[in-house]
Short mmCIF file of C-alpha atoms and ligand atoms in Angstrom, two decimals:
data_model
loop_
_atom_site.label_atom_id
_atom_site.label_comp_id
_atom_site.label_asym_id
_atom_site.label_seq_id
_atom_site.Cartn_x
_atom_site.Cartn_y
_atom_site.Cartn_z
CA MET A 1 11.79 -13.55 -6.76
CA THR A 2 10.05 -11.07 -4.48
CA LEU A 3 10.29 -10.69 -0.71
CA GLN A 4 7.17 -11.73 1.16
CA SER A 5 6.48 -9.42 4.07
CA ILE A 6 3.53 -11.29 5.67
CA HIS A 7 3.25 -14.94 6.78
CA TYR A 8 0.58 -16.57 8.95
CA LYS A 9 0.34 -20.02 10.47
CA ASP A 10 -1.71 -21.39 13.37
CA GLY A 11 -2.18 -18.26 15.46
CA VAL A 12 1.22 -16.73 14.67
CA LEU A 13 1.56 -13.76 12.33
CA THR A 14 5.09 -13.14 11.08
CA LEU A 15 5.99 -9.75 9.61
CA LEU A 16 9.16 -8.65 7.88
CA ASP A 17 10.31 -5.62 9.91
CA GLN A 18 10.39 -2.93 7.19
CA THR A 19 11.95 -0.39 9.56
CA GLN A 20 15.15 -2.50 9.52
CA LEU A 21 15.44 -2.66 5.71
CA PRO A 22 17.58 -2.65 3.70
CA GLN A 23 20.32 -3.34 6.30
CA ASN A 24 18.68 -6.26 8.12
CA ILE A 25 16.19 -8.84 6.95
CA GLN A 26 14.50 -9.50 10.26
CA TYR A 27 11.13 -11.16 10.90
CA ILE A 28 8.99 -10.62 14.01
CA ASP A 29 6.36 -13.08 15.30
CA PHE A 30 3.07 -11.71 16.63
CA THR A 31 0.48 -13.53 18.72
CA GLU A 32 -1.31 -10.48 20.24
CA TYR A 33 -3.65 -8.28 18.22
CA ASP A 34 -2.60 -5.12 20.08
CA ALA A 35 1.03 -5.67 19.09
CA VAL A 36 -0.13 -6.05 15.47
CA ALA A 37 -1.93 -2.70 15.74
CA ALA A 38 1.28 -1.11 17.09
CA ALA A 39 3.26 -2.70 14.21
CA ILE A 40 0.94 -0.99 11.70
CA GLU A 41 1.27 2.36 13.54
CA ASN A 42 5.05 2.08 13.68
CA MET A 43 5.30 1.00 10.04
CA ILE A 44 6.92 -2.36 10.73
CA VAL A 45 4.40 -3.26 8.06
CA ARG A 46 3.20 -0.57 5.66
CA GLY A 47 1.64 -0.01 2.25
CA ALA A 48 -2.12 0.03 1.72
CA PRO A 49 -2.80 -3.62 0.72
CA ALA A 50 -0.30 -4.99 3.26
CA ILE A 51 -1.95 -2.98 6.03
CA GLY A 52 -5.34 -4.46 5.06
CA ILE A 53 -4.01 -8.04 5.04
CA THR A 54 -2.17 -7.54 8.33
CA ALA A 55 -5.24 -6.04 10.02
CA ALA A 56 -7.27 -9.06 8.85
CA TYR A 57 -4.80 -11.37 10.59
CA GLY A 58 -4.87 -9.00 13.58
CA VAL A 59 -8.59 -9.79 13.94
CA VAL A 60 -7.76 -13.51 13.86
CA LEU A 61 -5.24 -13.03 16.68
CA GLY A 62 -7.82 -10.95 18.55
CA ALA A 63 -10.21 -13.91 18.48
CA TYR A 64 -7.41 -16.21 19.70
CA ASN A 65 -6.62 -13.72 22.51
CA TYR A 66 -10.23 -13.83 23.85
CA ASN A 67 -10.23 -14.86 27.52
CA GLU A 68 -13.90 -15.79 28.15
CA LYS A 69 -14.39 -13.04 30.76
CA ASP A 70 -16.05 -10.55 28.42
CA ASN A 71 -18.88 -10.79 25.95
CA PHE A 72 -17.23 -12.14 22.77
CA LEU A 73 -19.07 -9.91 20.29
CA GLN A 74 -18.40 -6.75 22.31
CA TYR A 75 -14.77 -7.75 22.82
CA MET A 76 -14.31 -8.35 19.05
CA GLN A 77 -15.81 -4.92 18.39
CA LEU A 78 -13.01 -3.40 20.50
CA VAL A 79 -10.41 -5.48 18.64
CA ILE A 80 -11.67 -4.13 15.32
CA GLU A 81 -11.84 -0.55 16.60
CA ARG A 82 -8.23 -0.76 17.85
CA LEU A 83 -6.99 -2.06 14.48
CA ALA A 84 -9.08 0.52 12.58
CA SER A 85 -7.56 3.36 14.62
CA THR A 86 -3.98 2.64 13.50
CA ARG A 87 -3.72 4.58 10.23
CA PRO A 88 -6.49 6.74 8.78
CA THR A 89 -5.74 7.14 5.07
CA ALA A 90 -5.46 3.77 3.30
CA ILE A 91 -9.02 2.51 2.80
CA ASN A 92 -7.75 -1.07 2.41
CA LEU A 93 -7.54 -1.21 6.21
CA LEU A 94 -11.25 -0.46 6.75
CA TRP A 95 -12.22 -2.53 3.71
CA ALA A 96 -10.51 -5.62 5.19
CA LEU A 97 -11.86 -4.99 8.70
CA ASN A 98 -15.43 -4.58 7.40
CA ARG A 99 -15.17 -7.94 5.68
CA MET A 100 -13.69 -9.60 8.76
CA GLU A 101 -16.39 -8.17 11.04
CA LYS A 102 -19.07 -10.01 9.05
CA ALA A 103 -17.40 -13.38 9.74
CA ILE A 104 -17.76 -13.06 13.54
CA THR A 105 -20.54 -15.03 15.26
CA ASN A 106 -21.41 -15.82 18.90
CA ASP A 107 -19.50 -19.08 18.59
CA VAL A 108 -15.83 -18.42 19.43
CA SER A 109 -14.20 -21.46 17.83
CA GLN A 110 -16.38 -21.22 14.72
CA SER A 111 -15.47 -17.51 14.49
CA ILE A 112 -11.76 -18.32 14.67
CA LYS A 113 -12.17 -20.79 11.80
CA ASN A 114 -14.20 -18.30 9.71
CA LEU A 115 -11.75 -15.47 10.40
CA GLU A 116 -8.67 -17.54 9.57
CA GLN A 117 -10.23 -18.64 6.31
CA LEU A 118 -11.30 -15.13 5.35
CA ALA A 119 -7.92 -13.54 6.18
CA GLN A 120 -6.29 -16.18 3.97
CA THR A 121 -8.79 -15.40 1.18
CA ILE A 122 -7.99 -11.67 1.43
CA PHE A 123 -4.28 -12.53 1.18
CA GLU A 124 -4.77 -14.82 -1.83
CA GLU A 125 -7.08 -12.32 -3.57
CA ASP A 126 -4.39 -9.67 -3.24
CA LYS A 127 -1.87 -11.97 -4.94
CA ARG A 128 -4.25 -12.42 -7.88
CA ILE A 129 -4.90 -8.67 -8.01
CA ASN A 130 -1.14 -7.96 -8.09
CA GLU A 131 -0.68 -10.38 -10.99
CA GLN A 132 -3.63 -8.97 -12.95
CA ILE A 133 -2.43 -5.38 -12.46
CA GLY A 134 0.98 -6.56 -13.67
CA HIS A 135 -0.56 -8.04 -16.83
CA HIS A 136 -2.41 -4.81 -17.58
CA THR A 137 0.79 -2.79 -17.04
CA LEU A 138 2.95 -5.01 -19.30
CA PRO A 139 1.97 -3.38 -22.65
CA LEU A 140 3.39 -0.07 -21.33
CA ILE A 141 6.82 -1.66 -20.80
CA GLN A 142 8.75 -1.89 -24.06
CA PRO A 143 12.50 -2.50 -24.50
CA GLY A 144 14.30 0.71 -23.51
CA SER A 145 11.38 2.14 -21.53
CA ILE A 146 12.13 4.48 -18.63
CA PHE A 147 9.84 4.85 -15.61
CA ILE A 148 9.70 6.91 -12.44
CA THR A 149 7.95 5.60 -9.35
CA HIS A 150 7.40 7.02 -5.88
CA CYS A 151 7.22 5.54 -2.38
CA ASN A 152 7.02 1.73 -2.19
CA PRO A 153 4.14 0.31 -4.20
CA GLY A 154 6.08 -2.97 -4.26
CA SER A 155 5.96 -6.52 -2.98
CA LEU A 156 6.75 -5.22 0.51
CA ALA A 157 3.57 -3.15 0.46
CA THR A 158 1.34 -5.99 -0.73
CA SER A 159 1.13 -9.78 -0.83
CA ILE A 160 3.52 -10.55 -3.67
CA LEU A 161 4.32 -8.40 -6.73
CA GLY A 162 3.19 -4.98 -5.61
CA THR A 163 0.83 -2.74 -7.54
CA ALA A 164 2.88 -0.20 -9.51
CA THR A 165 5.85 -2.62 -9.54
CA ALA A 166 3.90 -5.71 -10.65
CA GLY A 167 4.43 -4.94 -14.34
CA PHE A 168 8.14 -4.38 -13.70
CA TYR A 169 8.51 -7.87 -12.21
CA LEU A 170 6.57 -9.49 -15.07
CA ALA A 171 8.50 -7.56 -17.75
CA HIS A 172 11.79 -8.51 -16.12
CA GLU A 173 10.76 -12.20 -16.20
CA LYS A 174 10.22 -11.77 -19.95
CA ASP A 175 13.75 -10.34 -20.32
CA ILE A 176 12.50 -6.92 -21.42
CA SER A 177 15.16 -4.35 -20.58
CA PHE A 178 13.88 -1.14 -19.01
CA LYS A 179 14.95 1.33 -16.35
CA VAL A 180 13.22 2.53 -13.18
CA TYR A 181 13.97 5.71 -11.24
CA SER A 182 12.78 5.42 -7.66
CA ASP A 183 12.14 8.61 -5.66
CA GLU A 184 13.69 8.16 -2.23
CA THR A 185 10.43 9.51 -0.67
CA ARG A 186 11.12 11.75 2.28
CA PRO A 187 10.63 11.57 5.18
CA ARG A 188 10.43 7.76 5.64
CA PHE A 189 12.46 6.73 2.57
CA GLN A 190 10.04 4.10 1.30
CA GLY A 191 11.68 4.65 -2.12
CA ALA A 192 14.77 2.98 -0.68
CA LEU A 193 12.59 -0.07 -0.11
CA THR A 194 11.54 0.02 -3.77
CA ALA A 195 15.16 0.31 -4.90
CA PHE A 196 16.04 -2.54 -2.54
CA GLU A 197 13.38 -4.96 -3.72
CA LEU A 198 13.76 -4.18 -7.44
CA SER A 199 17.53 -4.52 -7.26
CA GLN A 200 17.18 -7.82 -5.37
CA ALA A 201 15.16 -9.04 -8.36
CA GLY A 202 17.85 -7.83 -10.79
CA ILE A 203 15.81 -4.92 -12.20
CA ASP A 204 17.74 -1.83 -13.35
CA VAL A 205 16.78 0.72 -10.67
CA THR A 206 18.30 4.08 -9.76
CA THR A 207 17.50 5.97 -6.56
CA ILE A 208 16.89 9.70 -6.92
CA THR A 209 15.94 12.35 -4.39
CA ASP A 210 12.32 13.45 -4.73
CA SER A 211 13.48 16.83 -6.03
CA THR A 212 15.47 15.17 -8.86
CA ALA A 213 12.37 13.66 -10.48
CA ALA A 214 11.53 16.83 -12.45
CA THR A 215 15.10 16.94 -13.77
CA ILE A 216 14.83 13.34 -15.01
CA LEU A 217 11.55 14.27 -16.74
CA GLN A 218 13.29 17.29 -18.32
CA GLN A 219 16.43 15.42 -19.39
CA GLN A 220 15.21 12.01 -20.47
CA GLN A 221 12.52 10.45 -22.64
CA VAL A 222 10.57 9.06 -19.67
CA THR A 223 7.94 6.54 -20.85
CA ALA A 224 5.61 7.00 -17.88
CA VAL A 225 5.35 7.65 -14.19
CA ILE A 226 3.63 4.77 -12.35
CA VAL A 227 2.74 5.10 -8.67
CA GLY A 228 0.55 3.19 -6.22
CA CYS A 229 -2.17 4.68 -4.04
CA ASP A 230 -3.83 4.56 -0.65
CA ARG A 231 -7.33 5.72 -1.53
CA ILE A 232 -9.18 6.81 -4.66
CA ALA A 233 -12.27 8.99 -4.53
CA LEU A 234 -15.32 8.43 -6.76
CA ASN A 235 -14.20 11.26 -9.08
CA GLY A 236 -10.76 9.67 -9.62
CA ASP A 237 -8.74 11.93 -7.32
CA VAL A 238 -5.92 9.88 -5.84
CA VAL A 239 -4.38 10.02 -2.38
CA ASN A 240 -0.87 8.60 -2.25
CA LYS A 241 2.40 9.18 -0.42
CA ILE A 242 3.42 12.81 0.02
CA GLY A 243 5.40 13.88 -3.04
CA THR A 244 3.04 12.24 -5.55
CA LEU A 245 1.32 15.55 -6.38
CA PRO A 246 4.52 17.42 -7.40
CA LEU A 247 5.54 14.39 -9.47
CA ALA A 248 2.16 14.41 -11.27
CA ILE A 249 2.43 18.17 -11.91
CA ALA A 250 5.94 17.76 -13.33
CA ALA A 251 4.85 14.81 -15.51
CA LYS A 252 1.97 16.91 -16.92
CA PHE A 253 4.37 19.79 -17.65
CA TYR A 254 6.66 17.46 -19.63
CA ASN A 255 3.78 15.56 -21.30
CA VAL A 256 4.69 12.27 -19.67
CA PRO A 257 1.80 9.86 -18.94
CA PHE A 258 1.04 9.50 -15.24
CA TYR A 259 -0.52 6.18 -14.18
CA VAL A 260 -1.79 5.07 -10.80
CA ALA A 261 -1.89 1.34 -10.06
CA ALA A 262 -5.16 0.90 -8.22
CA PRO A 263 -6.55 -2.37 -6.88
CA THR A 264 -10.34 -2.16 -6.42
CA PRO A 265 -10.14 -2.42 -2.58
CA THR A 266 -8.36 0.96 -2.74
CA PHE A 267 -11.39 2.74 -4.25
CA ASP A 268 -13.70 4.52 -1.82
CA LEU A 269 -16.98 5.14 -3.63
CA ASN A 270 -18.40 6.87 -0.54
CA VAL A 271 -15.97 9.74 -0.92
CA HIS A 272 -16.80 12.06 -3.82
CA SER A 273 -13.47 13.84 -4.17
CA GLY A 274 -9.97 13.68 -2.78
CA ASP A 275 -10.36 16.61 -0.39
CA ALA A 276 -12.76 14.51 1.75
CA ILE A 277 -10.12 11.80 2.36
CA PRO A 278 -8.46 11.99 5.80
CA ILE A 279 -4.75 12.70 5.49
CA GLU A 280 -2.58 11.21 8.21
CA GLU A 281 -0.18 13.61 9.92
CA ARG A 282 2.78 11.86 11.45
CA ASN A 283 5.29 12.64 14.16
CA GLN A 284 7.55 15.66 13.54
CA LYS A 285 10.56 13.54 14.44
CA GLU A 286 10.20 11.82 11.05
CA VAL A 287 11.23 15.16 9.51
CA THR A 288 13.67 16.51 12.08
CA HIS A 289 15.58 13.23 12.43
CA VAL A 290 17.03 10.61 10.11
CA ALA A 291 17.03 7.41 12.13
CA ASP A 292 18.08 8.80 15.54
CA HIS A 293 20.24 11.57 14.13
CA GLN A 294 18.79 15.08 14.42
CA ILE A 295 19.14 17.07 11.17
CA ALA A 296 16.83 20.02 11.81
CA ALA A 297 16.53 22.69 14.48
CA ASN A 298 13.69 22.45 16.95
CA VAL A 299 11.25 24.43 14.83
CA GLN A 300 7.63 23.80 13.82
CA VAL A 301 7.14 20.87 11.48
CA TYR A 302 4.28 20.00 9.14
CA ASN A 303 4.40 16.31 8.23
CA PRO A 304 1.40 15.11 6.19
CA ALA A 305 2.02 11.52 5.11
CA PHE A 306 -0.04 11.75 1.91
CA ASP A 307 -1.14 14.24 -0.73
CA ILE A 308 -4.07 14.50 -3.12
CA THR A 309 -3.47 14.26 -6.86
CA PRO A 310 -6.45 15.65 -8.80
CA ASN A 311 -7.93 13.43 -11.50
CA ASN A 312 -6.99 15.81 -14.33
CA LEU A 313 -3.30 15.01 -13.80
CA ILE A 314 -3.87 11.26 -14.13
CA THR A 315 -3.62 9.45 -17.48
CA GLY A 316 -5.14 6.21 -16.22
CA LEU A 317 -5.87 3.98 -13.26
CA ILE A 318 -4.37 0.51 -13.74
CA THR A 319 -6.81 -1.83 -11.99
CA GLU A 320 -6.95 -5.62 -11.90
CA HIS A 321 -9.77 -5.31 -14.47
CA GLY A 322 -7.81 -3.14 -16.93
CA ILE A 323 -6.82 0.51 -17.35
CA ILE A 324 -9.63 3.01 -16.86
CA GLU A 325 -9.83 6.80 -16.93
CA ALA A 326 -9.66 8.62 -13.61
CA ASN A 327 -13.20 10.00 -13.56
CA LYS A 328 -16.59 9.29 -11.99
CA ASP A 329 -18.18 7.76 -15.11
CA ALA A 330 -15.36 5.27 -15.69
CA ILE A 331 -15.18 4.31 -12.00
CA THR A 332 -18.96 3.90 -11.66
CA LYS A 333 -19.03 1.78 -14.83
CA LEU A 334 -16.21 -0.45 -13.56
CA PHE A 335 -17.96 -1.15 -10.26
CA GLU A 336 -21.31 -1.75 -11.96
CA GLU A 337 -19.63 -4.30 -14.23
CA ILE A 338 -17.98 -5.99 -11.22
CA LYS A 339 -21.38 -6.24 -9.47
CA SER A 340 -23.19 -7.77 -12.46
O1 MRU B 1 2.94 5.39 4.55
P1 MRU B 1 3.06 4.14 3.74
O2 MRU B 1 4.47 3.70 3.51
O3 MRU B 1 2.17 3.03 4.24
O4 MRU B 1 2.47 4.60 2.34
C1 MRU B 1 2.40 3.72 1.30
C2 MRU B 1 2.14 4.37 0.00
O5 MRU B 1 1.82 5.52 -0.09
C3 MRU B 1 2.21 3.51 -1.17
O6 MRU B 1 2.51 4.26 -2.31
C4 MRU B 1 0.92 2.80 -1.40
O7 MRU B 1 0.39 2.21 -0.27
C5 MRU B 1 1.19 1.87 -2.48
S1 MRU B 1 0.02 0.66 -2.82
C6 MRU B 1 0.98 -0.77 -2.92
#
């Protein structure tokens, strides 16, 4: 059983408030697109695929919010721009918004119908993608396997099973016993969300501080590191939550395979290498405070939300179409096959 973080019905979008987890399981209803945009900014909903799905429903609410005073097409353009401005790194957001934009016509009620249908399709497609990634991850999970993961590439960050966690859920259903170490993931502690959702499902999960990961790699026979991602460049460089790069470097040092679970909407073929991907910098309070408690002096803070892992540290990209190498040839071939 996984927690579903996004629900939609008849003009009401309901999001599980991830800022309240794991203490409170609290849902918030949204009927205004601007409030949905703020929910993405404030990480009430987070994780690349979940942001894309939520933004798609945000466009639906935007169409419902139209008040006949303005030109509909121009108004919808502003709705899309507002949602697109929320978080810059995960390409799933722009991917979903680009698809939604194409479903808008001059006819308001027809547009609402089209948009509702398409947002639902994006949601359902993500469920299938999660399951397929899970199936391709399963062969890596043998009895006694040990994994490390980072951030929350779980059901909370997607529609259902997560990306990097999808194989864990499927293996657990098959009664395979394995162990997961979950980096806590400073500064926002998304790893606590991973530990929460895996433990809810009965999976053997242990929380570690980010700086303990190298020690686990040194001390134990780790089977693999599996992480999610927010954007992949054409050459296979991966942008994921800050702390992924040191984990990949440590895995390479200890000869442990490093996999990135990568749904195809997370690939950005227009970007040739990771250094061209915009990296979100977030508020310094995320570093100086834990919840509302100040833990650091009032000094300068650098708080990039993501880092770039170069392709030569990556063993494979686990996509819904199978595991491919993290390089331009393999990625180009995959997308050519999808097209044909
Ligand atoms: O800043 P966040 O919490 O939205 O970042 C999320 C991640 O970096 C995840 O690892 C990524 O989106 C996983 S894909 C399910």
